[in-house]
Coordinates of N, CA and C and ligand atoms in Angstrom, one line a residue:
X1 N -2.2 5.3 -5.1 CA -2.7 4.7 -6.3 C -2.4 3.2 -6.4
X2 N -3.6 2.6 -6.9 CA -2.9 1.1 -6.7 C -2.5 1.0 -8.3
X3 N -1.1 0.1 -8.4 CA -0.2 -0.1 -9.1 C 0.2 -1.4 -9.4
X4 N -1.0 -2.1 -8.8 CA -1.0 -3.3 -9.3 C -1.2 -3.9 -10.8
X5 N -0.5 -5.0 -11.3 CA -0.5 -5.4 -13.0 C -2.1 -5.9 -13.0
X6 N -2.5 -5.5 -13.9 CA -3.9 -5.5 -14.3 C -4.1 -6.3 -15.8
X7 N -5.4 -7.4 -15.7 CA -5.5 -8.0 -16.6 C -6.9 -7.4 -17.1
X8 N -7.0 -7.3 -18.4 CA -8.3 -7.1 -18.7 C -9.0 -8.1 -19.2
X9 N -10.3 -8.3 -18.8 CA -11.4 -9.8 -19.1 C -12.1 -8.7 -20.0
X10 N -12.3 -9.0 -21.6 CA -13.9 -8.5 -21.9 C -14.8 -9.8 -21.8
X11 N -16.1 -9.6 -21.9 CA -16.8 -10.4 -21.5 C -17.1 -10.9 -20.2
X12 N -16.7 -10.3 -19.1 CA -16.2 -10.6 -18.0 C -17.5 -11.5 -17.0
X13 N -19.0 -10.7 -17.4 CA -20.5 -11.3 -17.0 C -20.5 -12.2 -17.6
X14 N -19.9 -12.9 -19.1 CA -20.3 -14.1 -19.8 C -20.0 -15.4 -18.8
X15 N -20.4 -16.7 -19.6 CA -19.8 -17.9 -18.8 C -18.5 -18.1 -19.1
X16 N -18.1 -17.9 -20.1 CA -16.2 -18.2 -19.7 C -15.4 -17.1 -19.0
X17 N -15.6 -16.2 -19.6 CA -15.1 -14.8 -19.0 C -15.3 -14.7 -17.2
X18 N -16.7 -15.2 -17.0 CA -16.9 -15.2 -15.4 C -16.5 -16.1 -14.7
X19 N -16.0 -17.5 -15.3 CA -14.8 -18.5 -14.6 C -13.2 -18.1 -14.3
X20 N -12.8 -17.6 -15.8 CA -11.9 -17.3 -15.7 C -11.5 -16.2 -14.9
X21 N -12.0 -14.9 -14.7 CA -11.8 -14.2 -13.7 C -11.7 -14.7 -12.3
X22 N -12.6 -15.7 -11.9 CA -12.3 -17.0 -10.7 C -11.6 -17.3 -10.4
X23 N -10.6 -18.1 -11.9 CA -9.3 -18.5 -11.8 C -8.5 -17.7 -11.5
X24 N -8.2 -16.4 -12.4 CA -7.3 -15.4 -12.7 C -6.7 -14.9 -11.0
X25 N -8.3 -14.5 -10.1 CA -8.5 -14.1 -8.8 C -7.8 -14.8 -7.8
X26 N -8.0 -16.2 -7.6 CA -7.6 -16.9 -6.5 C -6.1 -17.9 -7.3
X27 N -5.5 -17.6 -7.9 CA -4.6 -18.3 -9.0 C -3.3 -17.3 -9.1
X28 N -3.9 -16.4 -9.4 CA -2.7 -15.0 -9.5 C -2.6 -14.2 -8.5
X29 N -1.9 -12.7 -8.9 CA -1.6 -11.4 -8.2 C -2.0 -10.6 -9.0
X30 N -2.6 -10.9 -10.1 CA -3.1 -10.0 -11.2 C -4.3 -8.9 -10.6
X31 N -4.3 -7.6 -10.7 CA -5.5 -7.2 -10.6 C -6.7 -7.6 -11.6
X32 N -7.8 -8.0 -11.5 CA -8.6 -8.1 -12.7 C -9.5 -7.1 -13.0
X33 N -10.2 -6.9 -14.7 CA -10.9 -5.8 -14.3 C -11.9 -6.0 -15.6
X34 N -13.4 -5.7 -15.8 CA -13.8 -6.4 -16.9 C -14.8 -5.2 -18.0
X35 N -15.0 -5.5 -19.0 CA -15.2 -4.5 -19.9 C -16.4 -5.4 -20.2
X36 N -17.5 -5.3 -19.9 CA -18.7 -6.5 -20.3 C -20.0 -5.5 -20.6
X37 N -20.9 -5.2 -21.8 CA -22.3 -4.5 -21.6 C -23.6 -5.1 -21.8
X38 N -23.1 -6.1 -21.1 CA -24.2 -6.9 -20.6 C -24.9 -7.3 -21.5
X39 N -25.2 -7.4 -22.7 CA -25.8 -7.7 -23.5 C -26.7 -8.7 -24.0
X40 N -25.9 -10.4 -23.1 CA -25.6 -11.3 -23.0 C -25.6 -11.8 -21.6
X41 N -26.0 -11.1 -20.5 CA -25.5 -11.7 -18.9 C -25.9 -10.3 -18.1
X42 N -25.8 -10.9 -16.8 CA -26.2 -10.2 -15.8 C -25.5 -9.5 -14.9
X43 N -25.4 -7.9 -14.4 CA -24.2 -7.1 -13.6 C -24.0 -8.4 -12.1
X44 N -25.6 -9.1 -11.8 CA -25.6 -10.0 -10.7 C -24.1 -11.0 -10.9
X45 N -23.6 -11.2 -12.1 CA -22.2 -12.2 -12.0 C -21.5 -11.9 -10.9
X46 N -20.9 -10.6 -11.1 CA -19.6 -9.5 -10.4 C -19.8 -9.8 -9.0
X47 N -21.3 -10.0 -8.3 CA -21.6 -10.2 -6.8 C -21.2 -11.5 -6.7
X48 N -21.4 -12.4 -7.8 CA -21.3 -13.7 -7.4 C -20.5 -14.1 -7.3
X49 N -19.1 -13.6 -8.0 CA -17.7 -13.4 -8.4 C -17.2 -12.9 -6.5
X50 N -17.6 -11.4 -6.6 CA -17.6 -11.6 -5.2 C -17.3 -13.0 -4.2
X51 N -18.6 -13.1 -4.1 CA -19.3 -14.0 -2.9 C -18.7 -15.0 -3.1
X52 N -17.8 -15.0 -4.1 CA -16.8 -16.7 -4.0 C -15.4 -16.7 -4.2
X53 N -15.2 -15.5 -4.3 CA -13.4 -15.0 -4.4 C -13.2 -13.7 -3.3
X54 N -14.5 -13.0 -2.5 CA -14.2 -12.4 -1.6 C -13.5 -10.7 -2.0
X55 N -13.6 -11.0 -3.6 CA -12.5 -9.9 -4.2 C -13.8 -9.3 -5.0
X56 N -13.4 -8.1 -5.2 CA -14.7 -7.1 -5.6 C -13.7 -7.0 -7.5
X57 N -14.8 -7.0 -8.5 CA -13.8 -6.7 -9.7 C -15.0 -5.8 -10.5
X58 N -14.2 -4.7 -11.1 CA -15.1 -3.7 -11.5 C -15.6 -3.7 -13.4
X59 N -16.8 -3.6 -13.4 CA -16.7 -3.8 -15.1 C -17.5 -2.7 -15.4
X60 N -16.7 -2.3 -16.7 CA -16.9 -1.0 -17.1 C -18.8 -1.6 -18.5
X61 N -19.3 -0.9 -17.8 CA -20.4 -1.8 -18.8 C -20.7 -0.4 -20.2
X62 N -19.5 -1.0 -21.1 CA -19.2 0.0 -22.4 C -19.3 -1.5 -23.4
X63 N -20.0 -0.5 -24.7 CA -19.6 -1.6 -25.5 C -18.6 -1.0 -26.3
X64 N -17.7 -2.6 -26.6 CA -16.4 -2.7 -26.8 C -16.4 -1.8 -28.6
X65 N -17.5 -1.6 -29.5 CA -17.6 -1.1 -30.4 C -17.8 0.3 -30.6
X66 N -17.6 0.6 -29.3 CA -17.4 1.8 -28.9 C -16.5 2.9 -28.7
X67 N -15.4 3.3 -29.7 CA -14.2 3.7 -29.7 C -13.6 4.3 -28.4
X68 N -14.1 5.6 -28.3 CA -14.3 6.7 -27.6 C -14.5 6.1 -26.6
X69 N -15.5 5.6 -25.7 CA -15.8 4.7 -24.4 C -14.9 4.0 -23.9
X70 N -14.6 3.1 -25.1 CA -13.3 2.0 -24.7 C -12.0 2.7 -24.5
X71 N -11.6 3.8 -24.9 CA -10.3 4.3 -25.0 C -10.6 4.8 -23.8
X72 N -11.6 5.6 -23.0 CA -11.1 6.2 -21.8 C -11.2 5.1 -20.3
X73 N -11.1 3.7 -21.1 CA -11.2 2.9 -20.0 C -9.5 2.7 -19.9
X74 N -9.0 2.9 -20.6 CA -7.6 2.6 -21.0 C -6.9 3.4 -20.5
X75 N -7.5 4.7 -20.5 CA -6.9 5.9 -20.0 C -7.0 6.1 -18.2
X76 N -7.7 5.5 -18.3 CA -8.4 5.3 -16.5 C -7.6 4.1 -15.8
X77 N -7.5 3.1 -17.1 CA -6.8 2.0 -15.7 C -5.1 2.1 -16.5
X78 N -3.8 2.3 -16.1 CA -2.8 2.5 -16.5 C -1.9 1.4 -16.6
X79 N -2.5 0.2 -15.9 CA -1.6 -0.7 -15.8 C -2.0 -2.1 -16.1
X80 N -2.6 -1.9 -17.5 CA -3.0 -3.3 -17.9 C -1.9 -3.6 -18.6
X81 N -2.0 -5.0 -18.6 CA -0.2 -5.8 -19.0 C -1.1 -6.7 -19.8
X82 N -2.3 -6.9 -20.0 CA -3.0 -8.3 -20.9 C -4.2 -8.3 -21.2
X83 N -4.5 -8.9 -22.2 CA -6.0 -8.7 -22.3 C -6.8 -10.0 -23.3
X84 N -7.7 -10.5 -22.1 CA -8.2 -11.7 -22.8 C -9.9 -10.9 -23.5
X85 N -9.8 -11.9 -24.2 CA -10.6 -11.0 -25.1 C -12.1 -12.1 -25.4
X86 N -12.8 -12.4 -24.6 CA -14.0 -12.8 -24.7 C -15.8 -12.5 -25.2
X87 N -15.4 -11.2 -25.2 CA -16.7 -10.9 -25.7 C -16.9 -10.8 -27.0
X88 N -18.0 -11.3 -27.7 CA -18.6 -11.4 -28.6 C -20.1 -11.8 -28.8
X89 N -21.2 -12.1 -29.7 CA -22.3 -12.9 -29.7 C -21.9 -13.9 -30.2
X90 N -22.6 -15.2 -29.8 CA -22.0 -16.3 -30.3 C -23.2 -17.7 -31.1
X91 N -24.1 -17.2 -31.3 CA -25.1 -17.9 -31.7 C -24.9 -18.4 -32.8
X92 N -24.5 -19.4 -33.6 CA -24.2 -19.4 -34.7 C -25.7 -19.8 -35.7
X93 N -27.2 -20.1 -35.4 CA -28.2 -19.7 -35.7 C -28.4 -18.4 -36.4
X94 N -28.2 -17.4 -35.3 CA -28.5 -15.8 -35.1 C -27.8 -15.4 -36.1
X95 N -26.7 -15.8 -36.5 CA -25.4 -15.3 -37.1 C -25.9 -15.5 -38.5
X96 N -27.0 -16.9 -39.0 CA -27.2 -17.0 -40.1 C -28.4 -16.2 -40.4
X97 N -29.3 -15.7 -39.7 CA -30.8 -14.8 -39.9 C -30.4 -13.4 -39.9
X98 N -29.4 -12.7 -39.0 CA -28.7 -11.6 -39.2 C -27.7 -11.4 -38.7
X99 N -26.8 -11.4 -40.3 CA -25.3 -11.5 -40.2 C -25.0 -10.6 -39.9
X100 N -25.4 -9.0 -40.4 CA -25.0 -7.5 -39.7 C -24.5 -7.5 -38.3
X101 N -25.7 -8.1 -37.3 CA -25.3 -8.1 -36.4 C -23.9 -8.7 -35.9
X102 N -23.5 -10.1 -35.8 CA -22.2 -10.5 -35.9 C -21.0 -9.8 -36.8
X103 N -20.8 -9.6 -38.1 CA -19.8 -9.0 -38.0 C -19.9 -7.6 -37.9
X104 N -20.7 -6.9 -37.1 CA -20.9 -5.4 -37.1 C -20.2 -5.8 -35.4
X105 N -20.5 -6.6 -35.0 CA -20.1 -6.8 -33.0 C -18.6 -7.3 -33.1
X106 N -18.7 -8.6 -33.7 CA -18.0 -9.3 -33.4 C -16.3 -9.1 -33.7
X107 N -16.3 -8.2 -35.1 CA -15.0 -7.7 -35.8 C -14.9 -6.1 -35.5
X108 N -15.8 -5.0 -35.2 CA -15.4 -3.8 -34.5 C -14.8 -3.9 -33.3
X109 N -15.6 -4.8 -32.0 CA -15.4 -5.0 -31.5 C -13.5 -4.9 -30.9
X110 N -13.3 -5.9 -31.8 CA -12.0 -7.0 -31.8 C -11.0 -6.2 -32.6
X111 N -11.4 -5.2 -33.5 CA -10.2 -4.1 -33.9 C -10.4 -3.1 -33.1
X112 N -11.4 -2.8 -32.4 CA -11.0 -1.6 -31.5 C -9.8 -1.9 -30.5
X113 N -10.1 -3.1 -30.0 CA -9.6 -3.4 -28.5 C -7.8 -4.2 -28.9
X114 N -7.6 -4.3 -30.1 CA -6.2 -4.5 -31.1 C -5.6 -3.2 -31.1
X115 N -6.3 -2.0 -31.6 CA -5.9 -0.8 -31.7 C -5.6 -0.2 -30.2
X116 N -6.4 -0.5 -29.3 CA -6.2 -0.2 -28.0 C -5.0 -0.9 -27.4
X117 N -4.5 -2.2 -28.0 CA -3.2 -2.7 -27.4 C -2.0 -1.9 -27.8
X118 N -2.4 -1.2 -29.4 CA -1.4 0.0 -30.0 C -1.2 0.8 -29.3
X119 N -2.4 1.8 -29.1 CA -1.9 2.9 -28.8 C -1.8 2.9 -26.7
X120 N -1.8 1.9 -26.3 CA -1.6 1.7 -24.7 C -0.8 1.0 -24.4
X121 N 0.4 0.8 -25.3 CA 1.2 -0.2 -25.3 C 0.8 -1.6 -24.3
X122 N -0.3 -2.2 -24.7 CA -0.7 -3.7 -24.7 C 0.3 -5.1 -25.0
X123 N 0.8 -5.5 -24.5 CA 1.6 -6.4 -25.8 C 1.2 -8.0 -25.9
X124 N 0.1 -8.3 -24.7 CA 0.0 -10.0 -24.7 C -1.6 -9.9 -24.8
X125 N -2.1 -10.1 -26.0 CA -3.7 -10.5 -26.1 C -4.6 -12.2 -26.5
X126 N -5.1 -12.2 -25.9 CA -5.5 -13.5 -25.8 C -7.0 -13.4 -26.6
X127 N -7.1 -14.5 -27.7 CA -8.6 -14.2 -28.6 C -9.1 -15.2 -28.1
X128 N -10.8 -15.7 -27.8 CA -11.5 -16.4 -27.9 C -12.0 -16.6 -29.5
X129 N -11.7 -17.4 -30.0 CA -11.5 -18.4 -31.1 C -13.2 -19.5 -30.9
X130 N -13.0 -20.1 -32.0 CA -14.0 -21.4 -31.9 C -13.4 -22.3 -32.8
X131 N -14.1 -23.4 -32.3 CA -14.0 -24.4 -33.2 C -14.7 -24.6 -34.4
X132 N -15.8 -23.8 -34.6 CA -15.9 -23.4 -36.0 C -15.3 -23.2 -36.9
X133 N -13.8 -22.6 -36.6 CA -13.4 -22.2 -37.5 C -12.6 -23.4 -38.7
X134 N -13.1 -24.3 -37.9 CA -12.3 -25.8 -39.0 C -13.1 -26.2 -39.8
X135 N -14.5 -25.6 -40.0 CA -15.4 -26.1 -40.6 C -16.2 -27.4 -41.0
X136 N -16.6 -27.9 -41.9 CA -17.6 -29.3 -41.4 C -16.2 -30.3 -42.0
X137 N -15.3 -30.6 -40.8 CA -14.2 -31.3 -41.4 C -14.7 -33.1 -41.8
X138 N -14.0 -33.2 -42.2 CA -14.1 -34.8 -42.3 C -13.4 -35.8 -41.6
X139 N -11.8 -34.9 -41.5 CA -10.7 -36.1 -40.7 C -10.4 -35.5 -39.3
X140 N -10.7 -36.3 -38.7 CA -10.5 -35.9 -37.0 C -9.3 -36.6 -36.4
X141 N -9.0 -36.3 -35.8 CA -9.1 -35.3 -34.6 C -8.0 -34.1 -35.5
X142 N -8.8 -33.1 -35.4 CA -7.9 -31.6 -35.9 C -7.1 -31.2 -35.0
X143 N -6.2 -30.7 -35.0 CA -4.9 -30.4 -34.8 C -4.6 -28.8 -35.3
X144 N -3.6 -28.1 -33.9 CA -3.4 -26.8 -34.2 C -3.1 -26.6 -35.7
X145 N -2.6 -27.3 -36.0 CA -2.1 -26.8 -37.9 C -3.3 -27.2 -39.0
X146 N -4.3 -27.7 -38.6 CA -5.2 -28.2 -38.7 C -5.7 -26.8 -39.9
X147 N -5.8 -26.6 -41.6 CA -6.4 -26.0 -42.0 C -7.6 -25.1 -41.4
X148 N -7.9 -23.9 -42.0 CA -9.3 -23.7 -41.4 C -10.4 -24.4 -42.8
X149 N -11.3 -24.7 -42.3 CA -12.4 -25.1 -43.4 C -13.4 -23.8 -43.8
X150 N -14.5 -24.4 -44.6 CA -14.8 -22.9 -44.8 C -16.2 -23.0 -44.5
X151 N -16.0 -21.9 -43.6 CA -16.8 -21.1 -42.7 C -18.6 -21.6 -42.8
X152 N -19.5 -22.1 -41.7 CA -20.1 -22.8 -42.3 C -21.8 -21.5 -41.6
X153 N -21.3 -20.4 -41.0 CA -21.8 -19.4 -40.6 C -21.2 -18.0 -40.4
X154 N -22.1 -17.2 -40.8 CA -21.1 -15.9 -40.3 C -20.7 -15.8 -39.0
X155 N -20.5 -16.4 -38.3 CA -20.6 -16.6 -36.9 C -19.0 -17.1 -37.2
X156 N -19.0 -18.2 -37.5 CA -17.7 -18.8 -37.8 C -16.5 -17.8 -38.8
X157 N -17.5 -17.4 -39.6 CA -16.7 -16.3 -40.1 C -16.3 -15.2 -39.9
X158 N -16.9 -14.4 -38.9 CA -16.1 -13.7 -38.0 C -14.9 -13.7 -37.1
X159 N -15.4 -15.3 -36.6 CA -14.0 -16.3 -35.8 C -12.4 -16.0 -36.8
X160 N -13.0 -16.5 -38.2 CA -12.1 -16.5 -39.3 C -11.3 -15.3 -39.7
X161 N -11.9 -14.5 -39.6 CA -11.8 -13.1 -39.9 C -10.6 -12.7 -38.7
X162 N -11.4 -12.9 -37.3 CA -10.6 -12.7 -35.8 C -9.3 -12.7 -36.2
X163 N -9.2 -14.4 -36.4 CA -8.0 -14.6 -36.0 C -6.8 -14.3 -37.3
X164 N -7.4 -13.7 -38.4 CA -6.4 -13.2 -39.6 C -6.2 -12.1 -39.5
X165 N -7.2 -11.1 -38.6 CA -6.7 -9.5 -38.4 C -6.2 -10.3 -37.0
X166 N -5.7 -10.6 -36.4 CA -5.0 -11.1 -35.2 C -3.6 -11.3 -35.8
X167 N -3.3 -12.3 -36.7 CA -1.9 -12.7 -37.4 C -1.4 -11.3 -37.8
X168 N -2.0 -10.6 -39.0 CA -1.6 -9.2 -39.9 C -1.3 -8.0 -38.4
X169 N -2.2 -7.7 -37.1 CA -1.3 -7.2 -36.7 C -0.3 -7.6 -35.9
X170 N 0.0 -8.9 -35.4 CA 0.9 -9.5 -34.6 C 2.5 -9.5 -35.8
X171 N 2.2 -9.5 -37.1 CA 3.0 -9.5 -38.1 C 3.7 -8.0 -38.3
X172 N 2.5 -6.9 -38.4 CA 2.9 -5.7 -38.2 C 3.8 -5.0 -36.8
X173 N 3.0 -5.7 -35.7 CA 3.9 -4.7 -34.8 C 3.9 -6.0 -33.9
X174 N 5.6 -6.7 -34.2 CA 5.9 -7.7 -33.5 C 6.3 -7.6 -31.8
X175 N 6.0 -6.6 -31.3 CA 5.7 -6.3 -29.6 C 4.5 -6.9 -29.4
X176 N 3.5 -7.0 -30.2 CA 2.0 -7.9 -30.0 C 2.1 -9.5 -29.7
X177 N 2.1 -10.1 -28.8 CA 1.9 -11.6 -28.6 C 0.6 -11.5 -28.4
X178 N 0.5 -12.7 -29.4 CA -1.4 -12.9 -28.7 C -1.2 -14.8 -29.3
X179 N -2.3 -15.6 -28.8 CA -2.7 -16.4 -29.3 C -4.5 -16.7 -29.2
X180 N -4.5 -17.5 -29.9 CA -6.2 -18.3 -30.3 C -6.4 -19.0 -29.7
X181 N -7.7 -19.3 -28.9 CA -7.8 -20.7 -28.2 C -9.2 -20.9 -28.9
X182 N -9.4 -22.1 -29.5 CA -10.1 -22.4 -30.1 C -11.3 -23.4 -29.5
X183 N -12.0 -22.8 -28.6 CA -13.0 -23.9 -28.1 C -13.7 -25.2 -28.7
X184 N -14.3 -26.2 -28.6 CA -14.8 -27.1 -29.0 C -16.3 -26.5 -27.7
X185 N -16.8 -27.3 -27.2 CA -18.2 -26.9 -26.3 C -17.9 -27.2 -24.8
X186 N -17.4 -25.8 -24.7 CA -17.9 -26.1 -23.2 C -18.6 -26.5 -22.4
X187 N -18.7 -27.6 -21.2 CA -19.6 -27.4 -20.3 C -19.1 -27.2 -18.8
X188 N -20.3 -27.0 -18.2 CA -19.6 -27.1 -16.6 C -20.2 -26.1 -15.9
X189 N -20.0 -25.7 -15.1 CA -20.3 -24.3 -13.7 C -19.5 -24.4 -12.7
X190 N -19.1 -23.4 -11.8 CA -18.5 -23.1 -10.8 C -18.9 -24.3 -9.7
X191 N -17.9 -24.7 -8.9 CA -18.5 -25.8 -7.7 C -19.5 -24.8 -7.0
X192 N -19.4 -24.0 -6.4 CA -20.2 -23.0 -5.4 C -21.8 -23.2 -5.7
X193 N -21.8 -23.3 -7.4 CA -23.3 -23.4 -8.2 C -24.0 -21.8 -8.1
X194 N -22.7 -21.0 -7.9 CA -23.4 -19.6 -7.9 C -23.7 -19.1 -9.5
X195 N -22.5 -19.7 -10.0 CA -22.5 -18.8 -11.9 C -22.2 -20.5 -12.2
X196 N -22.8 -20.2 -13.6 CA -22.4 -21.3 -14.9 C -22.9 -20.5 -16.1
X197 N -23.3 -21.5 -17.2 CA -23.6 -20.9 -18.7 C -25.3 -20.3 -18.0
X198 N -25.4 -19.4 -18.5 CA -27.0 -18.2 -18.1 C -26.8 -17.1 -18.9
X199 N -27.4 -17.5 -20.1 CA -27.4 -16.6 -20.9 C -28.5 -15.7 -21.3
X200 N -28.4 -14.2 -20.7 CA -30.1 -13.6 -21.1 C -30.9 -14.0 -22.1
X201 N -30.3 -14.1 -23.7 CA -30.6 -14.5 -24.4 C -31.1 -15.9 -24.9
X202 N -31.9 -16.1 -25.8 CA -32.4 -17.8 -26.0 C -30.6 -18.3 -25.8
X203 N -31.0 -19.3 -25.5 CA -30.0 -20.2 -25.3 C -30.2 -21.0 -26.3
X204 N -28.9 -21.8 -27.4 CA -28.4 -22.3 -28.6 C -28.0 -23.7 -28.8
X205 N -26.9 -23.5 -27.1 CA -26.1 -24.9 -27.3 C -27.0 -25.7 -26.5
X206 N -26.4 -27.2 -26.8 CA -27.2 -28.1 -26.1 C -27.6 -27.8 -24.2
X207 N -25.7 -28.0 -24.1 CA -26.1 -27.9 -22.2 C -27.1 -26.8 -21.8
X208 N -26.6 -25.4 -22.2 CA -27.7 -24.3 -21.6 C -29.4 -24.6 -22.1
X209 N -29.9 -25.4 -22.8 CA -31.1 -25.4 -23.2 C -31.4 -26.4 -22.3
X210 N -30.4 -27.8 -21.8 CA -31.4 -28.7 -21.1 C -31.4 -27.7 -19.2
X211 N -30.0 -26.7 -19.1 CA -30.3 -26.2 -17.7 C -31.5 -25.5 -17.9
X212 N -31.4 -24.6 -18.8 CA -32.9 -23.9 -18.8 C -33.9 -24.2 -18.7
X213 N -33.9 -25.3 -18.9 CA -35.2 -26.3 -19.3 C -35.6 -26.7 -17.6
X214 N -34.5 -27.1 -16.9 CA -34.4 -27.4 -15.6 C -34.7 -26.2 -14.5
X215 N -34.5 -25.4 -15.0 CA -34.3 -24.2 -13.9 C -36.0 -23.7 -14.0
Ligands
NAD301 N1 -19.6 -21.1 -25.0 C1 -19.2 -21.8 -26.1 O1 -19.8 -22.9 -26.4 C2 -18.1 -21.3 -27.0 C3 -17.5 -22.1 -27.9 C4 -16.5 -21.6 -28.7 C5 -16.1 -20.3 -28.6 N2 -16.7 -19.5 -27.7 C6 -16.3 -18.1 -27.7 O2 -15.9 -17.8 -26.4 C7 -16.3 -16.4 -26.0 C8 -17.1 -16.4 -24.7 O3 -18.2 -17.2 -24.9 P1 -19.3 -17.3 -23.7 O4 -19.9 -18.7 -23.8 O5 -18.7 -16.9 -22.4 O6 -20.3 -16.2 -24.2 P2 -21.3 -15.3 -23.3 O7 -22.3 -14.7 -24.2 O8 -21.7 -15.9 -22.1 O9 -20.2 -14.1 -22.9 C9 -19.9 -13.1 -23.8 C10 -20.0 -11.8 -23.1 O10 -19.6 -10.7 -23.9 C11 -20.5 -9.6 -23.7 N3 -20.4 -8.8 -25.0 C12 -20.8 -9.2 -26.2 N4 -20.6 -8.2 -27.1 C13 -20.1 -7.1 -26.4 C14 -19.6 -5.8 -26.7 N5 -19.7 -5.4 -28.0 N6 -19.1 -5.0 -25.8 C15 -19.0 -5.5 -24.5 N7 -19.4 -6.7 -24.1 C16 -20.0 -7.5 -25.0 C17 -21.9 -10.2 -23.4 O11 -22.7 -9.3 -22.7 C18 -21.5 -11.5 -22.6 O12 -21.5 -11.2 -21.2 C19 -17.0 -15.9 -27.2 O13 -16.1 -15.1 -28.0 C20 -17.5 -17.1 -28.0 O14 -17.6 -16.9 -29.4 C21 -17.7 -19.9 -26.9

């Protein structure tokens, strides 16, 4: 049985989620392993992941709001030590035409896979955050202590929501380390030019609309 420390990527077909496993792969000794249902991206990542790390990584294509599903991934892999937590929808458009959807994804999601660091003794979770969550500030440059503003989409407010059920359990069962990384806008792709931002869905942000536009 391999007995290697195992990280879990959700999101793992996304564009950050599918870098970081890049990094994680040729950077660590970590096994990686990814919880992604495609929703949002293509099982084609994982090959391309392959084809440039040489390393094969398995994703369980469950969605994460899925209790029952997600729990027997837990049950299956025994030796996850961490869990970065990337998946979500992230449109903040979409978020304002139908909010159900966002926080019906975005906050089940993110308490299932909290509860799963409970009951699988989890103890280091890592949240993808936004920078939304500072809202339409006025004085720059924000700063970690940096108030949150208020919420200028449900999109953002799910972010908001994240990271306060994040604190309340990190407060309840202090074996939980996690922190928030709070993006501003990524850009970029892999040097190889195998993966970057490729989103099945319309694409939002600036960069993916002019690649698309390109492609
Ligand atoms: N890209 C940005 O500009 C940006 C900026 C700030 C924050 N973020 C946050 O970073 C994270 C990753 O962003 P990204 O750009 O890689 O997005 P992405 O859409 O490329 O990746 C997210 C992945 O999560 C998967 N997913 C979504 N809901 C799921 C569910 N319920 N179960 C299983 N898989 C699910 C999707 O299929 C997709 O592959 C998100 O949480 C996003 O809100 C992104």
């Amino acid at each position: 049985m391999n007995s290697k420390k195992t990280i879990l990527v959700t999101g793992g077909a996304g564009y950050i989620g599918s870098h970081t496993i890049i990094e994680l792969l040729e950077t660590t000794d970590f096994k990686v392993i990814s919880v992604d249902n495609l929703s949002n991206s293509s099982v084609k990542t994982f090959y391309r992941i392959e084809k440039i790390t040489g390393k094969k990584v398995v994703n369980y294509e469950v969605d994460l709001c899925n209790k029952i599903n997600l729990e027997k991934i837990f049950e299956n892999e025994k030796n996850i030590v961490g869990i970065i937590h990337f998946a979500a929808y992230k449109s903040v458009g979409e978020s304002v035409s139908d909010p159900h959807k966002y926080y019906h994804n975005n906050i089940n999601s993110l308490l299932n896979i909290l509860e799963c660091c409970l009951k699988f003794n989890i103890n280091n979770f890592i949240f993808s955050s936004s920078c939304s969550v500072y809202g339409n500030i006025s004085q720059l440059p924000v700063k970690e202590d940096t108030p949150f503003g208020k919420a200028e989409s449900p999109y953002a407010y799910s972010k908001q929501v994240g990271e306060e059920m994040i604190k309340d359990y990190t407060t309840a069962y202090p074996q939980l380390k996690a922190i928030a990384l709070r993006y501003f806008n990524p850009v970029g792709a892999h040097i190889s030019g195998l993966i970057g931002e490729s989103p099945i869905n319309k694409a939002n942000n600036l960069v993916p609309i002019i690649t698309q536009t390109a492609i």
